[in-house]
Amino acid sequence: MSDDRTGGKRVGGTPWDRIRSQLDGDEQLDAELTRMVVESSLPAGAVVVRAQSSDWLPTGVPGVRCKILAGPGSGRSDGKDGEEPSRRVLLMSVDAGAVYPGHEHPDVEETFVLSGDLRVGDLCLGPGDFQSLPGGSFHPPQTSEAGCLCLVICSPHQKR
């Protein structure tokens, strides 16, 4: 059996192997098909948020925006059987020089600095640093000299 798309060679293996043999060096298409196969193998209800998605939302503070990954505001239902989600997970991007005002936390808030610097009052956090604030505590103003990106896990009732 001959197939012009495979250079006259018979290609065996899985359907995925046969598809890949026909890509003929199209690396972008190969990467997209690989992504689709991997994501289609995830269980029902799994959530994937791509880094390049443009879901950044204003926080009301100039130079500070967030991307809600899970929980209220994400557009995805992640509570079990209609229950309210127990947390909100978001990325927070702070531009150099921006100041996020002090605020209270109704519940625990956890922050992991992914890149840049985050100053919380007199405390300076860098990449890989983590802080956890208990519910009912006051969070002093936050700023960044160079800008930063943080992963924040907080109560679904916490305002942005």
CSV table of N, CA and C in Angstrom, one decimal:
chain,number,residue,atom,x,y,z
A,1,MET,N,0.9,-1.2,0.0
A,1,MET,CA,0.0,0.0,0.0
A,1,MET,C,0.9,1.2,0.0
A,2,SER,N,0.6,2.2,-0.9
A,2,SER,CA,1.4,3.4,-1.0
A,2,SER,C,0.5,4.6,-0.6
A,3,ASP,N,1.1,5.6,0.0
A,3,ASP,CA,0.4,6.8,0.3
A,3,ASP,C,1.3,8.0,0.0
A,4,ASP,N,0.9,8.9,-0.9
A,4,ASP,CA,1.7,10.0,-1.2
A,4,ASP,C,2.1,10.9,-0.1
A,5,ARG,N,1.3,11.0,1.0
A,5,ARG,CA,1.6,11.8,2.1
A,5,ARG,C,2.7,11.3,3.0
A,6,THR,N,3.0,10.0,2.8
A,6,THR,CA,4.1,9.4,3.7
A,6,THR,C,5.3,9.0,2.8
A,7,GLY,N,5.4,9.6,1.7
A,7,GLY,CA,6.5,9.3,0.8
A,7,GLY,C,6.5,7.9,0.2
A,8,GLY,N,5.3,7.4,0.0
A,8,GLY,CA,5.2,6.0,-0.5
A,8,GLY,C,5.5,4.9,0.5
A,9,LYS,N,5.7,5.2,1.7
A,9,LYS,CA,6.0,4.2,2.7
A,9,LYS,C,4.7,3.9,3.5
A,10,ARG,N,4.6,2.6,3.8
A,10,ARG,CA,3.4,2.2,4.7
A,10,ARG,C,3.8,2.6,6.1
A,11,VAL,N,2.9,3.2,6.8
A,11,VAL,CA,3.1,3.6,8.2
A,11,VAL,C,2.2,2.8,9.1
A,12,GLY,N,2.8,2.2,10.1
A,12,GLY,CA,2.0,1.4,11.0
A,12,GLY,C,1.9,2.1,12.3
A,13,GLY,N,1.6,1.4,13.4
A,13,GLY,CA,1.6,1.9,14.7
A,13,GLY,C,0.2,2.5,15.0
A,14,THR,N,0.1,3.3,16.0
A,14,THR,CA,-1.1,3.9,16.5
A,14,THR,C,-1.6,4.9,15.5
A,15,PRO,N,-2.9,5.3,15.7
A,15,PRO,CA,-3.4,6.4,14.8
A,15,PRO,C,-2.6,7.7,15.0
A,16,TRP,N,-2.1,7.9,16.2
A,16,TRP,CA,-1.3,9.1,16.5
A,16,TRP,C,0.0,9.0,15.8
A,17,ASP,N,0.6,7.8,15.7
A,17,ASP,CA,1.9,7.7,14.9
A,17,ASP,C,1.6,7.9,13.4
A,18,ARG,N,0.5,7.5,12.9
A,18,ARG,CA,0.2,7.7,11.5
A,18,ARG,C,0.0,9.2,11.2
A,19,ILE,N,-0.7,9.9,12.1
A,19,ILE,CA,-0.9,11.3,12.0
A,19,ILE,C,0.4,12.1,12.0
A,20,ARG,N,1.2,11.7,13.0
A,20,ARG,CA,2.5,12.4,13.1
A,20,ARG,C,3.4,12.2,11.9
A,21,SER,N,3.3,11.0,11.3
A,21,SER,CA,4.1,10.8,10.1
A,21,SER,C,3.7,11.7,8.9
A,22,GLN,N,2.5,12.2,8.9
A,22,GLN,CA,2.0,13.0,7.8
A,22,GLN,C,2.3,14.5,8.1
A,23,LEU,N,2.8,14.9,9.2
A,23,LEU,CA,3.0,16.3,9.5
A,23,LEU,C,4.1,16.9,8.7
A,24,ASP,N,5.1,16.0,8.3
A,24,ASP,CA,6.2,16.4,7.4
A,24,ASP,C,6.9,17.6,7.9
A,25,GLY,N,7.3,17.6,9.2
A,25,GLY,CA,8.1,18.6,9.8
A,25,GLY,C,7.4,19.9,10.2
A,26,ASP,N,6.1,19.9,10.2
A,26,ASP,CA,5.4,21.1,10.7
A,26,ASP,C,5.4,21.1,12.2
A,27,GLU,N,6.4,21.7,12.8
A,27,GLU,CA,6.6,21.6,14.2
A,27,GLU,C,5.4,22.3,15.0
A,28,GLN,N,4.9,23.4,14.5
A,28,GLN,CA,3.8,24.1,15.2
A,28,GLN,C,2.6,23.3,15.2
A,29,LEU,N,2.3,22.7,14.1
A,29,LEU,CA,1.1,21.8,14.0
A,29,LEU,C,1.3,20.6,14.9
A,30,ASP,N,2.5,20.0,14.9
A,30,ASP,CA,2.8,18.9,15.8
A,30,ASP,C,2.6,19.2,17.2
A,31,ALA,N,3.1,20.4,17.6
A,31,ALA,CA,3.0,20.9,19.0
A,31,ALA,C,1.5,21.0,19.4
A,32,GLU,N,0.7,21.6,18.5
A,32,GLU,CA,-0.7,21.8,18.7
A,32,GLU,C,-1.5,20.5,18.9
A,33,LEU,N,-1.2,19.6,18.0
A,33,LEU,CA,-1.8,18.2,18.1
A,33,LEU,C,-1.4,17.5,19.4
A,34,THR,N,-0.2,17.6,19.8
A,34,THR,CA,0.3,17.0,21.0
A,34,THR,C,-0.5,17.6,22.2
A,35,ARG,N,-0.6,19.0,22.2
A,35,ARG,CA,-1.4,19.6,23.3
A,35,ARG,C,-2.8,19.1,23.3
A,36,MET,N,-3.4,19.0,22.1
A,36,MET,CA,-4.8,18.6,22.1
A,36,MET,C,-5.0,17.1,22.6
A,37,VAL,N,-4.0,16.2,22.2
A,37,VAL,CA,-4.1,14.9,22.7
A,37,VAL,C,-3.9,14.8,24.2
A,38,VAL,N,-2.9,15.5,24.7
A,38,VAL,CA,-2.7,15.5,26.2
A,38,VAL,C,-3.9,16.1,26.9
A,39,GLU,N,-4.5,17.2,26.5
A,39,GLU,CA,-5.6,17.8,27.2
A,39,GLU,C,-6.8,16.9,27.1
A,40,SER,N,-7.0,16.2,25.9
A,40,SER,CA,-8.2,15.3,25.8
A,40,SER,C,-8.1,14.1,26.7
A,41,SER,N,-6.9,13.8,27.2
A,41,SER,CA,-6.7,12.7,28.1
A,41,SER,C,-7.0,13.0,29.5
A,42,LEU,N,-7.2,14.3,29.8
A,42,LEU,CA,-7.5,14.7,31.2
A,42,LEU,C,-8.9,14.3,31.6
A,43,PRO,N,-9.2,14.1,32.9
A,43,PRO,CA,-10.5,13.7,33.3
A,43,PRO,C,-11.5,14.8,33.1
A,44,ALA,N,-12.8,14.4,33.0
A,44,ALA,CA,-13.9,15.4,32.8
A,44,ALA,C,-13.8,16.4,34.0
A,45,GLY,N,-14.0,17.7,33.7
A,45,GLY,CA,-14.0,18.7,34.7
A,45,GLY,C,-12.6,19.3,34.9
A,46,ALA,N,-11.6,18.7,34.3
A,46,ALA,CA,-10.2,19.3,34.5
A,46,ALA,C,-10.2,20.6,33.9
A,47,VAL,N,-9.4,21.5,34.5
A,47,VAL,CA,-9.2,22.9,34.0
A,47,VAL,C,-7.8,23.1,33.6
A,48,VAL,N,-7.6,23.7,32.4
A,48,VAL,CA,-6.3,24.1,31.9
A,48,VAL,C,-6.4,25.6,31.5
A,49,VAL,N,-5.6,26.4,32.1
A,49,VAL,CA,-5.6,27.8,31.8
A,49,VAL,C,-4.2,28.1,31.2
A,50,ARG,N,-4.2,28.5,29.9
A,50,ARG,CA,-2.9,28.7,29.2
A,50,ARG,C,-2.3,30.1,29.6
A,51,ALA,N,-1.0,30.1,29.7
A,51,ALA,CA,-0.3,31.3,30.1
A,51,ALA,C,-0.6,32.5,29.1
A,52,GLN,N,-0.7,32.2,27.8
A,52,GLN,CA,-1.0,33.2,26.9
A,52,GLN,C,-2.4,33.7,26.8
A,53,SER,N,-3.3,33.1,27.6
A,53,SER,CA,-4.7,33.6,27.6
A,53,SER,C,-4.7,35.0,28.1
A,54,SER,N,-5.7,35.8,27.6
A,54,SER,CA,-5.7,37.2,27.9
A,54,SER,C,-6.8,37.5,28.9
A,55,ASP,N,-6.9,36.7,29.9
A,55,ASP,CA,-7.9,36.9,30.9
A,55,ASP,C,-7.5,37.8,32.1
A,56,TRP,N,-6.6,38.7,31.9
A,56,TRP,CA,-6.1,39.6,33.0
A,56,TRP,C,-7.2,40.7,33.3
A,57,LEU,N,-7.5,40.8,34.5
A,57,LEU,CA,-8.6,41.7,35.0
A,57,LEU,C,-8.0,42.8,35.8
A,58,PRO,N,-8.6,44.0,35.7
A,58,PRO,CA,-8.2,45.1,36.5
A,58,PRO,C,-8.6,44.9,38.0
A,59,THR,N,-7.8,45.4,38.9
A,59,THR,CA,-8.1,45.2,40.3
A,59,THR,C,-8.7,46.5,40.9
A,60,GLY,N,-8.7,47.6,40.1
A,60,GLY,CA,-9.1,48.9,40.6
A,60,GLY,C,-7.9,49.7,41.2
A,61,VAL,N,-6.7,49.0,41.2
A,61,VAL,CA,-5.5,49.6,41.6
A,61,VAL,C,-4.6,49.8,40.4
A,62,PRO,N,-4.1,51.0,40.0
A,62,PRO,CA,-3.3,51.2,38.8
A,62,PRO,C,-2.0,50.3,38.9
A,63,GLY,N,-1.7,49.6,37.8
A,63,GLY,CA,-0.5,48.8,37.8
A,63,GLY,C,-0.6,47.4,38.4
A,64,VAL,N,-1.8,47.1,38.9
A,64,VAL,CA,-2.1,45.7,39.5
A,64,VAL,C,-3.2,45.1,38.8
A,65,ARG,N,-3.0,43.9,38.3
A,65,ARG,CA,-4.1,43.1,37.6
A,65,ARG,C,-4.0,41.7,38.0
A,66,CYS,N,-5.1,40.9,37.8
A,66,CYS,CA,-5.1,39.5,38.2
A,66,CYS,C,-5.7,38.7,37.1
A,67,LYS,N,-5.4,37.4,37.1
A,67,LYS,CA,-5.9,36.4,36.3
A,67,LYS,C,-6.5,35.3,37.2
A,68,ILE,N,-7.8,35.2,37.2
A,68,ILE,CA,-8.4,34.2,38.1
A,68,ILE,C,-8.3,32.9,37.5
A,69,LEU,N,-7.6,31.9,38.1
A,69,LEU,CA,-7.4,30.6,37.6
A,69,LEU,C,-8.5,29.6,38.0
A,70,ALA,N,-9.0,29.8,39.3
A,70,ALA,CA,-10.0,28.9,39.8
A,70,ALA,C,-10.8,29.6,40.8
A,71,GLY,N,-12.1,29.2,41.0
A,71,GLY,CA,-12.9,29.8,42.0
A,71,GLY,C,-13.8,30.8,41.4
A,72,PRO,N,-14.6,31.5,42.3
A,72,PRO,CA,-15.5,32.6,41.8
A,72,PRO,C,-14.8,33.6,40.9
A,73,GLY,N,-15.4,33.9,39.8
A,73,GLY,CA,-14.9,34.8,38.8
A,73,GLY,C,-14.1,34.2,37.7
A,74,SER,N,-13.8,32.9,37.8
A,74,SER,CA,-13.0,32.2,36.8
A,74,SER,C,-13.8,31.8,35.6
A,75,GLY,N,-15.1,31.8,35.7
A,75,GLY,CA,-16.0,31.4,34.6
A,75,GLY,C,-16.1,29.9,34.5
A,76,ARG,N,-15.5,29.2,35.5
A,76,ARG,CA,-15.5,27.7,35.6
A,76,ARG,C,-16.1,27.3,36.9
A,77,SER,N,-16.9,26.3,36.8
A,77,SER,CA,-17.5,25.8,38.1
A,77,SER,C,-16.6,24.8,38.7
A,78,ASP,N,-16.0,25.0,39.8
A,78,ASP,CA,-15.1,24.1,40.5
A,78,ASP,C,-15.6,23.7,41.9
A,79,GLY,N,-16.8,24.1,42.2
A,79,GLY,CA,-17.4,23.5,43.5
A,79,GLY,C,-18.0,22.2,43.2
A,80,LYS,N,-18.0,21.3,44.2
A,80,LYS,CA,-18.5,20.0,44.0
A,80,LYS,C,-20.1,20.0,44.2
A,81,ASP,N,-20.8,19.4,43.2
A,81,ASP,CA,-22.2,19.3,43.3
A,81,ASP,C,-22.9,20.6,43.7
A,82,GLY,N,-22.6,21.7,43.1
A,82,GLY,CA,-23.2,22.9,43.4
A,82,GLY,C,-22.7,23.6,44.7
A,83,GLU,N,-21.8,23.0,45.4
A,83,GLU,CA,-21.2,23.7,46.6
A,83,GLU,C,-20.4,24.9,46.2
A,84,GLU,N,-20.3,25.9,47.1
A,84,GLU,CA,-19.5,27.0,46.8
A,84,GLU,C,-18.0,26.6,46.9
A,85,PRO,N,-17.1,27.0,46.0
A,85,PRO,CA,-15.7,26.7,46.1
A,85,PRO,C,-15.1,27.2,47.4
A,86,SER,N,-14.2,26.5,47.9
A,86,SER,CA,-13.6,26.9,49.2
A,86,SER,C,-12.4,27.9,49.0
A,87,ARG,N,-12.0,28.1,47.8
A,87,ARG,CA,-10.9,29.1,47.6
A,87,ARG,C,-10.9,29.7,46.2
A,88,ARG,N,-10.1,30.7,46.1
A,88,ARG,CA,-9.9,31.4,44.8
A,88,ARG,C,-8.4,31.3,44.5
A,89,VAL,N,-8.0,30.9,43.3
A,89,VAL,CA,-6.6,30.8,43.0
A,89,VAL,C,-6.4,31.8,41.8
A,90,LEU,N,-5.4,32.7,42.0
A,90,LEU,CA,-5.2,33.7,40.9
A,90,LEU,C,-3.8,34.1,40.8
A,91,LEU,N,-3.4,34.6,39.6
A,91,LEU,CA,-2.1,35.2,39.4
A,91,LEU,C,-2.3,36.7,39.6
A,92,MET,N,-1.3,37.3,40.3
A,92,MET,CA,-1.4,38.7,40.5
A,92,MET,C,-0.1,39.3,39.9
A,93,SER,N,-0.3,40.3,39.0
A,93,SER,CA,0.8,41.0,38.3
A,93,SER,C,0.9,42.4,38.9
A,94,VAL,N,2.0,42.8,39.4
A,94,VAL,CA,2.2,44.1,39.9
A,94,VAL,C,3.3,44.8,39.1
A,95,ASP,N,3.0,45.9,38.5
A,95,ASP,CA,4.0,46.7,37.8
A,95,ASP,C,5.0,47.4,38.8
A,96,ALA,N,6.2,47.7,38.3
A,96,ALA,CA,7.2,48.4,39.1
A,96,ALA,C,6.6,49.7,39.6
A,97,GLY,N,6.7,49.9,40.9
A,97,GLY,CA,6.2,51.1,41.5
A,97,GLY,C,4.8,51.2,41.9
A,98,ALA,N,4.0,50.2,41.5
A,98,ALA,CA,2.6,50.2,41.8
A,98,ALA,C,2.4,49.9,43.3
A,99,VAL,N,1.4,50.4,44.0
A,99,VAL,CA,1.2,50.2,45.4
A,99,VAL,C,-0.3,49.7,45.6
A,100,TYR,N,-0.3,48.5,46.1
A,100,TYR,CA,-1.6,47.9,46.5
A,100,TYR,C,-1.9,48.3,47.9
A,101,PRO,N,-3.0,49.0,48.2
A,101,PRO,CA,-3.2,49.5,49.6
A,101,PRO,C,-3.4,48.4,50.6
A,102,GLY,N,-3.2,48.7,51.8
A,102,GLY,CA,-3.4,47.8,52.9
A,102,GLY,C,-4.9,47.4,53.0
A,103,HIS,N,-5.1,46.2,53.5
A,103,HIS,CA,-6.5,45.6,53.5
A,103,HIS,C,-6.6,44.5,54.5
A,104,GLU,N,-7.8,44.2,54.9
A,104,GLU,CA,-8.1,43.1,55.8
A,104,GLU,C,-8.4,41.8,55.0
A,105,HIS,N,-8.1,40.7,55.7
A,105,HIS,CA,-8.4,39.4,55.1
A,105,HIS,C,-9.4,38.7,55.9
A,106,PRO,N,-10.6,38.3,55.3
A,106,PRO,CA,-11.6,37.6,56.1
A,106,PRO,C,-11.2,36.2,56.4
A,107,ASP,N,-10.3,35.6,55.5
A,107,ASP,CA,-9.8,34.3,55.7
A,107,ASP,C,-8.4,34.2,55.4
A,108,VAL,N,-7.8,33.0,55.4
A,108,VAL,CA,-6.4,32.9,55.1
A,108,VAL,C,-6.1,33.3,53.7
A,109,GLU,N,-4.9,34.0,53.5
A,109,GLU,CA,-4.4,34.3,52.1
A,109,GLU,C,-3.0,33.9,52.1
A,110,GLU,N,-2.7,33.1,51.0
A,110,GLU,CA,-1.3,32.6,50.8
A,110,GLU,C,-0.8,33.2,49.5
A,111,THR,N,0.5,33.6,49.5
A,111,THR,CA,1.1,34.2,48.3
A,111,THR,C,2.4,33.6,48.1
A,112,PHE,N,2.7,33.2,46.8
A,112,PHE,CA,3.9,32.6,46.4
A,112,PHE,C,4.5,33.5,45.3
A,113,VAL,N,5.7,34.1,45.5
A,113,VAL,CA,6.3,34.9,44.5
A,113,VAL,C,6.9,34.1,43.4
A,114,LEU,N,6.4,34.3,42.2
A,114,LEU,CA,7.0,33.5,41.0
A,114,LEU,C,8.2,34.2,40.4
A,115,SER,N,8.1,35.6,40.3
A,115,SER,CA,9.2,36.3,39.7
A,115,SER,C,9.1,37.8,40.2
A,116,GLY,N,10.3,38.4,40.2
A,116,GLY,CA,10.3,39.8,40.7
A,116,GLY,C,10.4,39.9,42.2
A,117,ASP,N,10.0,41.1,42.7
A,117,ASP,CA,10.1,41.4,44.1
A,117,ASP,C,8.7,41.9,44.6
A,118,LEU,N,8.3,41.5,45.8
A,118,LEU,CA,7.1,42.0,46.4
A,118,LEU,C,7.5,42.5,47.8
A,119,ARG,N,7.2,43.7,48.0
A,119,ARG,CA,7.4,44.3,49.4
A,119,ARG,C,6.1,44.4,50.1
A,120,VAL,N,6.0,43.7,51.2
A,120,VAL,CA,4.8,43.7,52.1
A,120,VAL,C,5.2,44.4,53.4
A,121,GLY,N,4.8,45.7,53.5
A,121,GLY,CA,5.3,46.5,54.6
A,121,GLY,C,6.8,46.6,54.5
A,122,ASP,N,7.5,46.1,55.6
A,122,ASP,CA,9.0,46.1,55.6
A,122,ASP,C,9.6,44.8,55.1
A,123,LEU,N,8.8,43.9,54.8
A,123,LEU,CA,9.2,42.6,54.4
A,123,LEU,C,9.4,42.5,52.8
A,124,CYS,N,10.5,42.1,52.4
A,124,CYS,CA,10.8,42.0,50.9
A,124,CYS,C,10.8,40.5,50.5
A,125,LEU,N,9.9,40.1,49.6
A,125,LEU,CA,9.9,38.7,49.2
A,125,LEU,C,10.4,38.6,47.7
A,126,GLY,N,11.1,37.5,47.4
A,126,GLY,CA,11.6,37.3,46.0
A,126,GLY,C,11.1,36.0,45.5
A,127,PRO,N,11.6,35.6,44.3
A,127,PRO,CA,11.1,34.4,43.7
A,127,PRO,C,11.3,33.2,44.6
A,128,GLY,N,10.3,32.4,44.7
A,128,GLY,CA,10.3,31.2,45.6
A,128,GLY,C,9.9,31.5,47.0
A,129,ASP,N,9.7,32.8,47.4
A,129,ASP,CA,9.3,33.1,48.8
A,129,ASP,C,7.8,32.9,48.9
A,130,PHE,N,7.3,32.6,50.1
A,130,PHE,CA,5.9,32.3,50.4
A,130,PHE,C,5.5,33.0,51.7
A,131,GLN,N,4.3,33.5,51.7
A,131,GLN,CA,3.8,34.0,52.9
A,131,GLN,C,2.3,33.5,53.1
A,132,SER,N,1.9,33.4,54.3
A,132,SER,CA,0.6,33.0,54.6
A,132,SER,C,0.1,33.9,55.8
A,133,LEU,N,-1.0,34.5,55.5
A,133,LEU,CA,-1.6,35.4,56.5
A,133,LEU,C,-2.9,34.8,57.0
A,134,PRO,N,-3.1,34.8,58.3
A,134,PRO,CA,-4.3,34.2,58.9
A,134,PRO,C,-5.5,35.1,58.7
A,135,GLY,N,-6.7,34.5,58.7
A,135,GLY,CA,-8.0,35.2,58.6
A,135,GLY,C,-8.1,36.2,59.7
A,136,GLY,N,-8.7,37.3,59.3
A,136,GLY,CA,-8.9,38.4,60.3
A,136,GLY,C,-7.7,39.3,60.5
A,137,SER,N,-6.6,39.1,59.7
A,137,SER,CA,-5.4,39.9,59.8
A,137,SER,C,-5.4,41.1,58.8
A,138,PHE,N,-4.6,42.0,59.1
A,138,PHE,CA,-4.4,43.2,58.3
A,138,PHE,C,-3.2,43.0,57.4
A,139,HIS,N,-3.3,43.2,56.1
A,139,HIS,CA,-2.2,43.1,55.2
A,139,HIS,C,-1.7,44.6,54.9
A,140,PRO,N,-0.5,44.9,55.3
A,140,PRO,CA,0.0,46.2,55.0
A,140,PRO,C,0.1,46.5,53.5
A,141,PRO,N,0.3,47.7,53.1
A,141,PRO,CA,0.5,48.0,51.7
A,141,PRO,C,1.6,47.2,51.0
A,142,GLN,N,1.3,46.8,49.8
A,142,GLN,CA,2.3,46.0,49.0
A,142,GLN,C,2.8,46.8,47.8
A,143,THR,N,4.0,46.7,47.5
A,143,THR,CA,4.6,47.3,46.3
A,143,THR,C,5.7,46.5,45.7
A,144,SER,N,6.2,46.9,44.6
A,144,SER,CA,7.3,46.2,43.9
A,144,SER,C,8.2,47.2,43.2
A,145,GLU,N,9.5,47.0,43.4
A,145,GLU,CA,10.5,47.9,42.8
A,145,GLU,C,10.6,47.6,41.3
A,146,ALA,N,10.7,46.3,41.0
A,146,ALA,CA,10.9,45.8,39.6
A,146,ALA,C,9.7,45.2,38.9
A,147,GLY,N,8.6,45.1,39.7
A,147,GLY,CA,7.5,44.4,39.2
A,147,GLY,C,7.5,42.9,39.6
A,148,CYS,N,6.4,42.3,39.7
A,148,CYS,CA,6.4,40.9,40.1
A,148,CYS,C,5.2,40.2,39.6
A,149,LEU,N,5.3,38.8,39.7
A,149,LEU,CA,4.2,37.9,39.4
A,149,LEU,C,4.0,37.0,40.5
A,150,CYS,N,2.8,36.9,41.1
A,150,CYS,CA,2.6,36.0,42.3
A,150,CYS,C,1.4,35.1,42.1
A,151,LEU,N,1.5,33.9,42.7
A,151,LEU,CA,0.4,33.0,42.8
A,151,LEU,C,-0.3,33.3,44.1
A,152,VAL,N,-1.6,33.6,44.1
A,152,VAL,CA,-2.3,33.9,45.4
A,152,VAL,C,-3.5,32.9,45.5
A,153,ILE,N,-3.6,32.3,46.7
A,153,ILE,CA,-4.7,31.5,47.1
A,153,ILE,C,-5.4,32.1,48.2
A,154,CYS,N,-6.7,32.4,48.1
A,154,CYS,CA,-7.4,33.2,49.1
A,154,CYS,C,-8.9,32.7,49.2
A,155,SER,N,-9.6,33.3,50.1
A,155,SER,CA,-11.0,33.0,50.2
A,155,SER,C,-11.8,33.4,49.0
A,156,PRO,N,-12.8,32.7,48.6
A,156,PRO,CA,-13.6,33.2,47.5
A,156,PRO,C,-14.3,34.5,47.8
A,157,HIS,N,-14.3,34.9,49.1
A,157,HIS,CA,-15.0,36.2,49.4
A,157,HIS,C,-14.0,37.3,49.4
A,158,GLN,N,-12.7,37.1,49.2
A,158,GLN,CA,-11.7,38.1,49.2
A,158,GLN,C,-11.9,39.0,48.0
A,159,LYS,N,-11.9,40.3,48.1
A,159,LYS,CA,-12.1,41.1,47.0
A,159,LYS,C,-10.7,41.2,46.3
A,160,ARG,N,-10.7,41.5,45.0
A,160,ARG,CA,-9.5,41.6,44.2
A,160,ARG,C,-8.7,42.8,44.7
